[in-house]
Amino acid sequence: MSGPLPIATIALALAVAAGGMVLGLGYFFALRRTVDALLDEGRTVTVAGLTVLRIGGAVLLLTVLAQLGPLMLLSGFAGFLGARLIATRRARRAE
C-alpha cells in the first residue's frame, strides 16, 4: 500500500473535509447560541438541547468517519478544525 492514492480516494477525502467543515461551522454556531442562552435566565431547556445536539453530532460524525478509515477520519477532523479557525477569527473580530 505504498503506491499513490487513487484520484477517487483523494476526491472523497476532500469532500469529507468539506463536510467536516460544514458540520463544524454548525457545531460552533450552536456553541455560540448555547453561550447566549446561558446568559439569559430560564433557558435551561435550550441550553440542554443545544449541548446534546452539539456533542451528539460530533460523536456521530467522528464515529462514522472512523468506520470509513483513518484517511477519512483525519480529513473530516481537519475540516472540523478549519471551522474552529473560522469561528475563532469571527469571535475575535466581534470583540
C-alpha positions as a LaTeX table, in Angstrom:
\begin{tabular}{lrrr}
\hline
Residue & $x$ (\AA) & $y$ (\AA) & $z$ (\AA) \\
\hline
Met1 & 0.00 & 0.00 & 0.00 \\
Ser2 & 2.91 & 2.31 & $-0.66$ \\
Gly3 & 1.65 & 3.41 & $-4.07$ \\
Pro4 & $-0.15$ & 6.65 & $-4.83$ \\
Leu5 & $-3.75$ & 7.08 & $-3.76$ \\
Pro6 & $-6.40$ & 6.78 & $-6.47$ \\
Ile7 & $-7.99$ & 10.04 & $-7.55$ \\
Ala8 & $-11.38$ & 8.84 & $-6.29$ \\
Thr9 & $-9.98$ & 8.42 & $-2.77$ \\
Ile10 & $-8.49$ & 11.91 & $-2.84$ \\
Ala11 & $-11.76$ & 13.40 & $-4.11$ \\
Leu12 & $-13.69$ & 11.58 & $-1.39$ \\
Ala13 & $-11.25$ & 12.82 & 1.27 \\
Leu14 & $-11.71$ & 16.41 & 0.07 \\
Ala15 & $-15.49$ & 16.00 & 0.13 \\
Val16 & $-15.29$ & 14.61 & 3.66 \\
Ala17 & $-13.12$ & 17.57 & 4.71 \\
Ala18 & $-15.69$ & 19.97 & 3.28 \\
Gly19 & $-18.48$ & 18.12 & 5.07 \\
Gly20 & $-16.47$ & 18.22 & 8.31 \\
Met21 & $-16.11$ & 21.96 & 7.88 \\
Val22 & $-19.84$ & 22.45 & 7.34 \\
Leu23 & $-20.70$ & 20.35 & 10.38 \\
Gly24 & $-18.01$ & 22.13 & 12.37 \\
Leu25 & $-19.50$ & 25.51 & 11.47 \\
Gly26 & $-22.86$ & 24.21 & 12.66 \\
Tyr27 & $-21.23$ & 22.99 & 15.87 \\
Phe28 & $-19.66$ & 26.35 & 16.63 \\
Phe29 & $-22.87$ & 28.21 & 15.71 \\
Ala30 & $-24.72$ & 26.02 & 18.20 \\
Leu31 & $-21.98$ & 26.65 & 20.75 \\
Arg32 & $-22.45$ & 30.39 & 20.38 \\
Arg33 & $-26.21$ & 30.01 & 20.76 \\
Thr34 & $-25.61$ & 27.90 & 23.89 \\
Val35 & $-23.46$ & 30.63 & 25.43 \\
Asp36 & $-26.11$ & 33.23 & 24.60 \\
Ala37 & $-28.79$ & 31.02 & 26.18 \\
Leu38 & $-26.65$ & 30.57 & 29.30 \\
Leu39 & $-26.53$ & 34.33 & 29.73 \\
Asp40 & $-30.33$ & 34.51 & 29.61 \\
Glu41 & $-32.03$ & 33.20 & 32.72 \\
Gly42 & $-34.67$ & 30.48 & 32.46 \\
Arg43 & $-33.43$ & 28.92 & 29.21 \\
Thr44 & $-32.15$ & 25.65 & 30.62 \\
Val45 & $-34.09$ & 23.54 & 28.10 \\
Thr46 & $-32.46$ & 25.41 & 25.23 \\
Val47 & $-29.01$ & 25.01 & 26.79 \\
Ala48 & $-29.53$ & 21.30 & 27.37 \\
Gly49 & $-30.93$ & 20.71 & 23.89 \\
Leu50 & $-28.13$ & 22.55 & 22.12 \\
Thr51 & $-25.50$ & 20.80 & 24.21 \\
Val52 & $-26.90$ & 17.35 & 23.43 \\
Leu53 & $-27.17$ & 18.29 & 19.75 \\
Arg54 & $-23.58$ & 19.55 & 19.57 \\
Ile55 & $-21.96$ & 16.65 & 21.41 \\
Gly56 & $-24.15$ & 14.02 & 19.77 \\
Gly57 & $-23.45$ & 15.41 & 16.30 \\
Ala58 & $-19.69$ & 15.48 & 16.87 \\
Val59 & $-19.66$ & 11.93 & 18.26 \\
Leu60 & $-21.80$ & 10.67 & 15.39 \\
Leu61 & $-19.60$ & 12.36 & 12.78 \\
Leu62 & $-16.37$ & 11.04 & 14.22 \\
Thr63 & $-17.80$ & 7.54 & 14.70 \\
Val64 & $-18.96$ & 7.29 & 11.09 \\
Leu65 & $-15.67$ & 8.68 & 9.79 \\
Ala66 & $-13.65$ & 6.27 & 11.95 \\
Gln67 & $-15.52$ & 3.38 & 10.33 \\
Leu68 & $-14.53$ & 4.70 & 6.90 \\
Gly69 & $-10.84$ & 4.56 & 7.74 \\
Pro70 & $-8.03$ & 6.73 & 9.05 \\
Leu71 & $-7.78$ & 8.95 & 5.97 \\
Met72 & $-11.46$ & 9.88 & 6.12 \\
Leu73 & $-11.30$ & 10.43 & 9.88 \\
Leu74 & $-8.33$ & 12.76 & 9.51 \\
Ser75 & $-9.96$ & 14.58 & 6.59 \\
Gly76 & $-13.19$ & 15.17 & 8.49 \\
Phe77 & $-11.31$ & 16.26 & 11.59 \\
Ala78 & $-9.20$ & 18.67 & 9.52 \\
Gly79 & $-12.40$ & 20.22 & 8.16 \\
Phe80 & $-13.75$ & 20.50 & 11.69 \\
Leu81 & $-10.56$ & 22.24 & 12.80 \\
Gly82 & $-10.85$ & 24.59 & 9.84 \\
Ala83 & $-14.32$ & 25.53 & 11.06 \\
Arg84 & $-12.84$ & 26.17 & 14.50 \\
Leu85 & $-10.32$ & 28.54 & 12.96 \\
Ile86 & $-13.08$ & 30.45 & 11.16 \\
Ala87 & $-15.26$ & 30.62 & 14.30 \\
Thr88 & $-12.34$ & 31.82 & 16.43 \\
Arg89 & $-11.44$ & 34.58 & 13.98 \\
Arg90 & $-15.05$ & 35.74 & 13.77 \\
Ala91 & $-15.30$ & 35.85 & 17.57 \\
Arg92 & $-12.11$ & 37.87 & 17.87 \\
Arg93 & $-13.30$ & 40.35 & 15.26 \\
Ala94 & $-16.58$ & 40.81 & 17.11 \\
Glu95 & $-14.80$ & 41.93 & 20.30 \\
\hline
\end{tabular}
